[in-house]
Amino acid sequence: MSASVGGPELTIAVPRGALLRDTLDLLDAVGVETAEVRANDRKLLFGDVGIVTMRPSDVPTYVEAGAADVGITGKDVLTEQDEREVAELLDLGYGPCRMILATVAGEPDPAAEALRRLGVMRVATKYSRIATRYFEATGRQAIVDLTATGTTLRENGLVIREEIMVSTARLIANPVAHKLKSAAIDTLVARMREQRPAAPVTA
Amino acid sequence: MIHPIPNGTRDVLPDEMRELRAITEAMRAVFERREYGEVWTPTIEFEDVLRRGETGVDPAYRVFDDHGHVMALRPDMTVPIARVVATRYATAQPPLRFSYFAHAYRGVRPHRGQMREFLQAGIELVGAPGPDGTVEALTVLCEALDAVGLRGYRIALGSASLYPALMDTYDVPQDVRETLLAALAARDFVKLENQVQRHRLDDALVRVPQLRGGPEVLDAITGGEAGGLRAILADLPDAVSSRVVFDLGLARGLGYYTGAVFDVLDPELGEPLGGGGRYDDLLARFGRPLPAVGFALHVDRLHLALAGEERQA
């Protein structure tokens, strides 16, 4: 785990990509300096302020290993990696997106037709475990992906057929840091809770 | 040529072995001085004997013997020692004290760096009820960690009966209890909060299990569980009580815990080095109803934490 001698009390894993801007705004609002992160999009480690940036899907790995004390990532990532030993502390409310099942446009659903006549269908997804669990429960198959606005799907001739889950950004913590740095983490949670949009969408 | 070994297993070569041996010898000296006699039990046991423990951790590796009996690799040492107590010490006068250094086997996903075969060092104290038995186990635990040379460790102390008692206090409907316990075991406090709000339950069901810190956190709860934890703290030697951090949401994975539970934490490692607790009902399942307490440490993780502390020094 991180040494805190003279440095910041907590190391925070920050997701690059769609959640980055809102995450940096939140960190600014709770008193973590993010100017250097905003100014330099190649650098990954910002030791002075205790920030490490990474892909959202790497955040649970870093936090579980204790390389970061806390981290922010989407509920979609946490659900896909549900074996990770991390504590999920707060629904931050931002970064809303829906994990959906999409198939090519047409009525009746051409994919459903293929399944009815051929008995099999291929599924394109990087969320293989969420998709597998969903299909085991429903028997349906197609494309599983995230969507915030639906524009990309429309432009590619795909139609949303079902919604699998709703995702928002979550604050997570390493279970050991959660106990050994409880005061610092509780303070961070309380400050972030104050910044949270009203009535968050949660699963 | 490459001849593979199974995922989650590894070879230990002499340089590492010397260091592991130094750790286990230091602990063995403490266990012996405290009169915890060392035992060996079979690595492989009949599956129905292991399942009798109802640990919640089922054996992951099974084989059939010549007669078609299902045998399995032990997932921990507590259940085999419970079997030994019920069969080989059926009439012996308690308390009974045992120690072990033994490999155990679990079907974890090895990509997380967890091993499927791992060396545990631990003790079982049978026939000594709480708080005195718990105080003794925690004292031996700290003596063993001190003997190994670990400096920065902490003991997170909680109670397996605390959250069930809290659910009784706030009249949580039976069908919601499993959901809340599962959320707590997964450390999913977002789900816990959502469920408590959805069912219009008391906010204490979210607040209390997130209390961590010094003895002052016990002021937030009333009843037997707080009293039980205070009684332990009052009797601990200073060298041990100064290591204790209370964690009112501590939920250990094994299903047999009944009262005080604890995890060993070190700032150098992102996961517990081991832990233990009271299992006052387990021995009865083997026909010898006796209260008991014990702990197990992962020797590999202890080694990692020691190496981490050396780097810091």
Coordinates of C-alpha atoms in Angstrom, one line a residue:
Chain A
M1 CA 0.0 0.0 0.0
S2 CA 1.0 3.6 -0.4
A3 CA 3.4 5.3 1.9
S4 CA 1.9 8.5 3.3
V5 CA 5.0 10.1 4.9
G6 CA 4.7 13.8 4.1
G7 CA 2.4 13.1 1.2
P8 CA -1.3 13.0 0.8
E9 CA -3.2 10.7 3.2
L10 CA -5.0 8.7 0.6
T11 CA -4.0 7.4 -2.9
I12 CA -7.0 7.7 -5.3
A13 CA -7.4 5.6 -8.5
V14 CA -9.0 7.9 -11.0
P15 CA -10.7 6.6 -14.2
R16 CA -9.7 8.0 -17.6
G17 CA -12.3 8.2 -20.3
A18 CA -15.9 9.1 -20.0
L19 CA -15.9 9.4 -16.1
L20 CA -12.7 11.6 -16.0
R21 CA -14.1 15.1 -16.2
D22 CA -16.9 14.6 -13.6
T23 CA -14.4 12.8 -11.4
L24 CA -11.9 15.6 -11.5
D25 CA -14.7 18.2 -10.8
L26 CA -15.8 16.1 -7.8
L27 CA -12.2 15.9 -6.5
D28 CA -11.8 19.6 -6.8
A29 CA -15.0 20.2 -5.0
V30 CA -13.9 18.0 -2.0
G31 CA -10.5 19.7 -1.8
V32 CA -8.2 17.4 -3.9
E33 CA -6.0 19.5 -6.3
T34 CA -6.5 18.3 -9.9
A35 CA -5.0 21.1 -12.0
E36 CA -1.9 19.0 -12.8
V37 CA -4.0 16.1 -13.9
R38 CA -6.1 18.3 -16.2
A39 CA -2.9 19.9 -17.7
N40 CA -1.1 16.6 -18.4
D41 CA -3.1 13.8 -20.1
R42 CA -0.1 11.5 -20.6
K43 CA 1.2 11.3 -17.1
L44 CA -0.3 8.6 -14.9
L45 CA 1.1 9.2 -11.4
F46 CA 0.5 12.5 -9.5
G47 CA 2.2 11.8 -6.2
D48 CA 1.8 15.3 -4.8
V49 CA -2.0 15.0 -4.7
G50 CA -2.2 11.2 -4.4
I51 CA -3.9 10.6 -7.8
V52 CA -3.2 7.7 -10.1
T53 CA -5.1 7.6 -13.4
M54 CA -5.9 4.5 -15.3
R55 CA -8.5 2.7 -17.4
P56 CA -11.8 2.3 -15.5
S57 CA -11.6 -1.5 -15.8
D58 CA -8.2 -1.3 -14.0
V59 CA -9.5 0.6 -11.0
P60 CA -10.8 -2.4 -9.1
T61 CA -7.5 -4.3 -9.6
Y62 CA -5.5 -1.4 -8.2
V63 CA -7.7 -0.9 -5.3
E64 CA -8.0 -4.6 -4.4
A65 CA -4.2 -4.9 -4.4
G66 CA -3.9 -1.9 -2.2
A67 CA -1.9 0.1 -4.8
A68 CA -4.6 2.7 -4.3
D69 CA -6.6 3.2 -1.1
V70 CA -9.8 4.3 -2.8
G71 CA -10.9 4.5 -6.4
I72 CA -13.7 5.6 -8.7
T73 CA -15.2 3.5 -11.4
G74 CA -18.5 2.5 -13.0
K75 CA -21.0 0.1 -11.5
D76 CA -20.8 -1.8 -14.9
V77 CA -17.1 -2.5 -14.2
L78 CA -17.7 -3.6 -10.6
T79 CA -20.5 -5.9 -11.7
E80 CA -18.4 -7.4 -14.4
Q81 CA -15.5 -7.9 -11.9
D82 CA -17.7 -8.9 -9.0
E83 CA -15.0 -11.2 -7.4
R84 CA -12.8 -8.3 -6.6
E85 CA -12.4 -7.8 -2.8
V86 CA -13.2 -4.1 -2.6
A87 CA -15.7 -2.1 -0.4
E88 CA -18.3 -0.2 -2.4
L89 CA -18.8 3.0 -0.4
L90 CA -20.9 5.5 -2.3
D91 CA -23.0 5.9 -5.4
L92 CA -21.6 9.2 -6.8
G93 CA -24.6 9.6 -9.2
Y94 CA -22.7 10.8 -12.2
G95 CA -21.7 9.0 -15.4
P96 CA -25.1 7.4 -15.8
C97 CA -25.4 4.8 -18.6
R98 CA -27.4 1.8 -19.3
M99 CA -26.1 -1.6 -20.2
I100 CA -28.4 -2.8 -23.0
L101 CA -29.0 -5.6 -25.3
A102 CA -29.0 -4.5 -28.9
T103 CA -29.6 -6.3 -32.2
V104 CA -29.7 -5.2 -35.8
A105 CA -32.8 -3.1 -36.8
G106 CA -35.8 -4.7 -38.2
E107 CA -39.2 -6.1 -37.2
P108 CA -39.6 -8.7 -36.0
D109 CA -36.1 -8.6 -34.3
P110 CA -33.9 -10.4 -36.9
A111 CA -31.7 -11.8 -34.1
A112 CA -34.6 -13.3 -32.3
E113 CA -35.7 -14.8 -35.6
A114 CA -32.3 -16.3 -36.1
L115 CA -32.4 -17.8 -32.6
R116 CA -35.8 -19.3 -33.2
R117 CA -34.9 -20.9 -36.5
L118 CA -31.2 -21.7 -36.0
G119 CA -31.0 -22.2 -32.3
V120 CA -27.8 -20.3 -31.9
M121 CA -26.5 -16.7 -32.2
R122 CA -23.2 -15.0 -31.6
V123 CA -22.9 -12.2 -29.0
A124 CA -20.5 -9.3 -29.4
T125 CA -19.5 -7.9 -26.0
K126 CA -16.6 -7.1 -23.7
Y127 CA -18.8 -7.6 -20.7
S128 CA -18.8 -11.4 -21.1
R129 CA -19.8 -12.3 -17.5
I130 CA -22.6 -9.8 -17.2
A131 CA -23.9 -11.0 -20.6
T132 CA -23.5 -14.7 -19.8
R133 CA -25.4 -14.3 -16.5
Y134 CA -28.1 -12.3 -18.3
F135 CA -28.5 -14.8 -21.1
E136 CA -28.6 -17.7 -18.6
A137 CA -31.5 -15.9 -16.9
T138 CA -33.4 -14.8 -20.0
G139 CA -32.3 -17.1 -22.8
R140 CA -31.7 -14.1 -25.1
Q141 CA -28.6 -13.3 -27.1
A142 CA -27.2 -10.3 -29.1
I143 CA -24.9 -7.3 -28.5
V144 CA -24.3 -6.2 -25.0
D145 CA -22.8 -2.8 -24.5
L146 CA -23.0 0.5 -22.6
T147 CA -25.0 3.4 -23.9
A148 CA -25.4 6.9 -22.5
T149 CA -27.4 8.6 -25.3
G150 CA -28.0 5.8 -27.9
T151 CA -26.4 7.8 -30.8
T152 CA -23.7 5.3 -31.6
L153 CA -26.1 2.4 -31.7
R154 CA -28.5 4.3 -34.0
E155 CA -25.7 5.2 -36.3
N156 CA -24.7 1.6 -36.6
G157 CA -28.2 0.3 -37.4
L158 CA -28.7 -1.3 -34.0
V159 CA -31.9 -1.2 -31.9
I160 CA -32.0 -1.5 -28.1
R161 CA -34.2 -4.5 -27.3
E162 CA -33.7 -4.8 -23.5
E163 CA -32.0 -3.0 -20.6
I164 CA -29.8 -5.2 -18.5
M165 CA -28.6 -2.8 -15.8
V166 CA -28.2 0.9 -15.0
S167 CA -24.7 2.1 -14.0
T168 CA -23.3 5.1 -12.3
A169 CA -19.9 6.0 -10.9
R170 CA -19.1 4.4 -7.5
L171 CA -16.5 5.2 -4.9
I172 CA -14.7 2.0 -3.8
A173 CA -12.0 1.3 -1.1
N174 CA -9.4 -1.3 -0.4
P175 CA -10.8 -3.3 2.6
V176 CA -7.6 -3.0 4.6
A177 CA -7.2 0.8 4.0
H178 CA -11.0 1.1 4.8
K179 CA -10.1 0.0 8.4
L180 CA -6.6 1.3 8.8
K181 CA -7.3 4.7 7.3
S182 CA -10.9 4.9 8.4
A183 CA -10.9 8.6 9.5
A184 CA -9.5 9.8 6.1
I185 CA -11.8 7.6 4.1
D186 CA -14.9 8.6 6.2
T187 CA -14.1 12.3 5.7
L188 CA -13.8 11.8 1.9
V189 CA -17.1 9.9 1.8
A190 CA -18.9 12.6 3.8
R191 CA -17.5 15.3 1.5
M192 CA -18.4 13.4 -1.7
R193 CA -21.9 12.7 -0.3
E194 CA -22.5 16.4 0.0
Q195 CA -21.6 16.9 -3.6
R196 CA -23.8 14.2 -4.9
P197 CA -26.6 15.1 -7.2
A198 CA -30.1 14.7 -5.6
A199 CA -31.9 11.3 -6.0
P200 CA -29.2 9.2 -7.6
V201 CA -30.2 6.4 -9.9
T202 CA -29.1 3.2 -8.3
A203 CA -29.3 -0.5 -9.0
Chain B
M1 CA 10.9 -27.9 -21.8
I2 CA 8.0 -26.6 -19.8
H3 CA 6.1 -29.0 -17.6
P4 CA 3.2 -26.9 -16.2
I5 CA 1.9 -27.1 -12.6
P6 CA -1.8 -26.4 -11.8
N7 CA -3.0 -22.8 -11.6
G8 CA -2.8 -21.4 -8.1
T9 CA 0.1 -23.7 -7.0
R10 CA 3.8 -23.0 -7.0
D11 CA 7.2 -24.3 -6.2
V12 CA 9.2 -22.9 -3.2
L13 CA 12.9 -22.9 -3.8
P14 CA 15.6 -22.8 -1.1
D15 CA 16.1 -19.0 -0.7
E16 CA 12.4 -18.4 -0.1
M17 CA 12.1 -21.6 1.9
R18 CA 14.7 -20.4 4.4
E19 CA 12.7 -17.3 5.0
L20 CA 9.4 -19.1 5.3
R21 CA 11.0 -21.6 7.7
A22 CA 12.3 -18.7 9.9
I23 CA 8.7 -17.4 10.1
T24 CA 7.1 -20.8 11.0
E25 CA 9.9 -21.7 13.5
A26 CA 9.4 -18.3 15.3
M27 CA 5.6 -19.0 15.5
R28 CA 6.1 -22.6 16.5
A29 CA 8.2 -21.6 19.5
V30 CA 5.4 -19.3 20.7
F31 CA 2.8 -22.0 20.2
E32 CA 4.9 -24.5 22.1
R33 CA 5.6 -22.1 25.0
R34 CA 1.8 -21.5 25.2
E35 CA 1.3 -25.3 25.3
Y36 CA -0.5 -25.6 22.0
G37 CA 0.4 -29.1 20.9
E38 CA 1.1 -29.4 17.2
V39 CA -1.0 -31.8 15.1
W40 CA -1.0 -33.2 11.6
T41 CA -4.2 -34.4 10.0
P42 CA -4.8 -35.9 6.5
T43 CA -4.7 -33.5 3.6
I44 CA -7.5 -35.4 2.2
E45 CA -10.7 -36.2 4.1
F46 CA -14.1 -37.7 3.4
E47 CA -16.2 -34.9 1.9
D48 CA -19.2 -35.5 4.1
V49 CA -17.0 -35.0 7.2
L50 CA -15.7 -31.7 5.8
R51 CA -19.3 -30.6 4.9
R52 CA -20.5 -31.4 8.4
G53 CA -18.7 -28.2 9.4
E54 CA -21.2 -26.1 7.3
T55 CA -18.4 -23.6 6.8
G56 CA -19.8 -22.0 3.7
V57 CA -16.5 -22.8 2.0
D58 CA -17.1 -26.1 0.2
P59 CA -14.1 -28.4 -0.7
A60 CA -13.0 -27.5 -4.3
Y61 CA -11.0 -30.6 -5.1
R62 CA -12.6 -34.0 -4.9
V63 CA -11.6 -37.6 -5.8
F64 CA -13.2 -41.0 -5.5
D65 CA -11.4 -43.8 -3.6
D66 CA -11.5 -47.5 -4.6
H67 CA -14.9 -47.9 -2.9
G68 CA -16.5 -44.9 -4.6
H69 CA -16.3 -42.7 -1.5
V70 CA -15.9 -39.0 -2.2
M71 CA -12.8 -37.6 -0.7
A72 CA -11.7 -33.9 -0.8
L73 CA -8.8 -31.7 -0.1
R74 CA -9.4 -29.7 3.2
P75 CA -10.3 -26.0 2.7
D76 CA -9.1 -25.2 6.2
M77 CA -7.8 -26.9 9.4
T78 CA -10.5 -25.9 11.8
V79 CA -13.0 -28.6 10.7
P80 CA -10.4 -31.4 10.7
I81 CA -9.3 -30.4 14.2
A82 CA -13.0 -30.4 15.3
R83 CA -13.2 -33.9 14.0
V84 CA -10.0 -34.9 15.9
V85 CA -11.4 -33.4 19.2
A86 CA -14.7 -35.3 18.8
T87 CA -13.1 -38.6 18.0
R88 CA -9.6 -38.8 19.6
Y89 CA -10.4 -36.5 22.6
A90 CA -14.0 -37.5 23.1
T91 CA -13.6 -37.7 26.9
A92 CA -10.6 -35.5 27.5
Q93 CA -11.0 -32.7 30.0
P94 CA -11.1 -29.3 28.3
P95 CA -9.6 -26.9 27.6
L96 CA -7.7 -28.4 24.7
R97 CA -5.0 -26.5 22.9
F98 CA -3.8 -27.4 19.3
S99 CA -1.5 -25.7 16.8
Y100 CA -0.8 -26.6 13.1
F101 CA 1.3 -25.6 10.1
A102 CA -0.6 -27.1 7.2
H103 CA -1.6 -26.6 3.6
A104 CA -5.2 -26.0 2.7
Y105 CA -6.9 -25.8 -0.6
R106 CA -9.6 -23.6 -2.1
G107 CA -11.0 -23.0 -5.5
V108 CA -10.2 -19.3 -5.8
R109 CA -9.6 -17.6 -9.1
P110 CA -5.8 -17.5 -9.3
H111 CA -5.6 -14.5 -11.6
R112 CA -6.1 -12.3 -8.6
G113 CA -2.8 -13.6 -7.2
Q114 CA -4.5 -15.8 -4.6
M115 CA -3.3 -19.3 -4.3
R116 CA -5.4 -22.5 -4.5
E117 CA -2.8 -24.2 -2.2
F118 CA -1.6 -22.2 0.7
L119 CA 0.2 -22.7 4.0
Q120 CA -1.6 -21.8 7.1
A121 CA -0.3 -21.4 10.6
G122 CA -2.8 -21.4 13.4
I123 CA -4.2 -22.5 16.8
E124 CA -7.5 -23.9 18.1
L125 CA -8.5 -23.4 21.7
V126 CA -11.3 -25.8 22.5
G127 CA -13.4 -25.7 25.7
A128 CA -12.6 -22.1 26.7
P129 CA -15.6 -19.8 26.4
G130 CA -15.4 -16.0 25.8
P131 CA -14.2 -13.6 26.8
D132 CA -11.3 -15.4 28.5
G133 CA -10.7 -17.9 25.6
T134 CA -10.8 -15.0 23.1
V135 CA -8.4 -13.0 25.1
E136 CA -6.0 -15.9 25.2
A137 CA -6.2 -16.5 21.5
L138 CA -5.7 -12.8 20.7
T139 CA -2.7 -12.7 23.0
V140 CA -1.1 -15.8 21.4
L141 CA -1.8 -14.2 18.0
C142 CA 0.1 -11.0 18.9
E143 CA 2.9 -13.0 20.5
A144 CA 3.3 -15.0 17.3
L145 CA 3.3 -11.9 15.1
D146 CA 5.8 -10.1 17.4
A147 CA 8.0 -13.2 17.3
V148 CA 8.0 -13.2 13.5
G149 CA 9.2 -9.6 13.6
L150 CA 6.1 -7.9 12.1
R151 CA 5.8 -4.3 13.4
G152 CA 2.9 -2.4 11.8
Y153 CA 0.1 -4.9 12.2
R154 CA -3.3 -4.2 13.6
I155 CA -6.1 -6.6 14.7
A156 CA -9.6 -5.6 13.4
L157 CA -12.0 -6.9 16.0
G158 CA -15.8 -7.3 15.5
S159 CA -18.6 -9.8 16.2
A160 CA -20.3 -12.2 13.9
S161 CA -23.5 -12.0 16.0
L162 CA -23.6 -8.2 16.0
Y163 CA -25.4 -7.6 12.7
P164 CA -27.9 -10.4 13.3
A165 CA -28.7 -8.9 16.7
L166 CA -29.0 -5.4 15.0
M167 CA -31.5 -6.9 12.6
D168 CA -33.5 -8.3 15.5
T169 CA -33.5 -5.0 17.2
Y170 CA -34.9 -3.2 14.2
D171 CA -37.4 -5.9 13.2
V172 CA -35.9 -6.6 9.8
P173 CA -38.3 -8.9 7.9
Q174 CA -37.0 -12.5 7.5
D175 CA -36.9 -12.3 3.7
V176 CA -34.7 -9.1 3.7
R177 CA -32.2 -10.5 6.1
E178 CA -30.3 -12.6 3.7
T179 CA -30.0 -9.7 1.2
L180 CA -28.6 -7.4 3.9
L181 CA -26.1 -10.0 5.2
A182 CA -25.0 -10.8 1.6
A183 CA -24.5 -7.0 0.9
L184 CA -22.5 -6.7 4.1
A185 CA -20.4 -9.8 3.3
A186 CA -19.6 -8.3 -0.1
R187 CA -18.8 -4.9 1.5
D188 CA -21.4 -3.4 -0.8
F189 CA -22.5 -0.5 1.4
V190 CA -24.3 1.1 -1.6
K191 CA -26.6 -1.9 -1.9
L192 CA -27.0 -2.1 1.9
E193 CA -28.1 1.6 2.0
N194 CA -30.5 1.1 -1.0
Q195 CA -32.1 -2.0 0.6
V196 CA -32.5 -0.3 3.9
Q197 CA -34.2 2.7 2.3
R198 CA -36.3 0.6 0.0
H199 CA -37.7 -1.4 3.0
R200 CA -38.0 1.7 5.2
L201 CA -35.7 0.2 7.8
D202 CA -33.7 2.1 10.5
D203 CA -30.6 4.0 9.4
A204 CA -28.6 2.3 12.1
L205 CA -28.5 -0.8 9.8
V206 CA -26.3 1.2 7.4
R207 CA -24.4 3.4 9.9
V208 CA -23.4 0.8 12.5
P209 CA -21.6 -1.7 10.2
Q210 CA -19.5 1.2 8.9
L211 CA -18.1 2.1 12.3
R212 CA -14.4 1.5 12.6
G213 CA -11.9 2.9 15.1
G214 CA -11.2 2.9 18.8
P215 CA -13.3 1.7 21.7
E216 CA -15.5 4.8 21.3
V217 CA -17.3 3.1 18.4
L218 CA -18.8 0.7 20.9
D219 CA -20.8 3.6 22.4
A220 CA -22.9 3.5 19.2
I221 CA -24.4 0.1 20.1
T222 CA -26.1 -1.3 23.2
G223 CA -26.7 -4.9 24.4
G224 CA -24.7 -8.0 24.6
E225 CA -22.5 -7.6 21.6
A226 CA -21.0 -4.3 22.8
G227 CA -20.6 -5.8 26.3
G228 CA -18.9 -8.8 24.9
L229 CA -16.4 -6.7 22.9
R230 CA -15.8 -4.4 25.9
A231 CA -15.1 -7.5 28.1
I232 CA -12.5 -8.7 25.7
L233 CA -10.8 -5.3 25.5
A234 CA -10.8 -4.9 29.3
D235 CA -8.8 -8.1 29.8
L236 CA -6.3 -7.8 26.9
P237 CA -2.7 -7.0 27.9
D238 CA -1.7 -3.5 26.7
A239 CA 0.6 -4.9 24.0
V240 CA -2.5 -6.5 22.5
S241 CA -5.2 -3.9 23.1
S242 CA -2.9 -1.2 21.5
R243 CA -3.1 -3.3 18.3
V244 CA -6.9 -3.5 18.2
V245 CA -9.1 -1.5 15.8
F246 CA -12.8 -2.2 16.2
D247 CA -14.7 -2.9 13.0
L248 CA -18.5 -3.3 13.7
G249 CA -19.1 -4.5 10.1
L250 CA -16.5 -7.2 10.1
A251 CA -17.9 -10.2 8.3
R252 CA -15.6 -13.2 7.8
G253 CA -16.3 -15.6 5.0
L254 CA -16.5 -18.8 7.0
G255 CA -20.0 -19.6 8.2
Y256 CA -19.1 -21.2 11.5
Y257 CA -18.3 -18.1 13.5
T258 CA -20.6 -17.3 16.4
G259 CA -19.2 -14.4 18.4
A260 CA -16.0 -12.3 18.3
V261 CA -14.2 -12.4 15.0
F262 CA -10.9 -10.7 13.9
D263 CA -8.7 -10.0 10.9
V264 CA -5.0 -9.4 11.0
L265 CA -4.2 -6.3 8.9
D266 CA -0.9 -4.7 7.9
P267 CA -0.5 -1.4 6.0
E268 CA 2.0 -3.2 3.7
L269 CA -0.6 -5.5 2.3
G270 CA -3.9 -4.9 0.7
E271 CA -5.5 -8.0 2.1
P272 CA -5.7 -9.5 5.6
L273 CA -2.8 -11.7 6.7
G274 CA -5.3 -14.0 8.3
G275 CA -7.9 -14.0 11.1
G276 CA -10.1 -16.0 13.2
G277 CA -12.8 -15.9 15.8
R278 CA -15.2 -17.9 18.1
Y279 CA -17.0 -20.9 16.7
D280 CA -19.0 -22.1 19.7
D281 CA -21.4 -24.3 17.7
L282 CA -19.1 -26.2 15.4
L283 CA -17.9 -28.9 17.8
A284 CA -21.5 -29.8 18.6
R285 CA -21.9 -30.8 14.9
F286 CA -19.3 -33.4 15.5
G287 CA -20.9 -34.6 18.7
R288 CA -18.7 -32.9 21.3
P289 CA -20.5 -29.5 22.2
L290 CA -17.7 -27.3 23.4
P291 CA -17.1 -23.5 22.9
A292 CA -14.0 -22.8 20.8
V293 CA -11.9 -20.1 19.3
G294 CA -9.0 -20.1 16.9
F295 CA -7.0 -18.3 14.2
A296 CA -5.2 -19.0 11.0
L297 CA -2.4 -17.0 9.3
H298 CA -1.4 -17.1 5.7
V299 CA 2.3 -17.7 5.9
D300 CA 2.9 -16.4 2.4
R301 CA 1.1 -13.1 3.1
L302 CA 3.0 -12.8 6.4
H303 CA 6.2 -13.1 4.4
L304 CA 5.0 -10.4 1.9
A305 CA 4.2 -8.0 4.7
L306 CA 7.5 -8.6 6.4
A307 CA 9.4 -8.0 3.1
G308 CA 7.3 -4.8 2.7
E309 CA 8.2 -3.5 6.1
E310 CA 11.9 -4.3 5.5
R311 CA 11.7 -2.1 2.4
Q312 CA 10.1 0.8 4.4
A313 CA 12.8 0.6 7.1

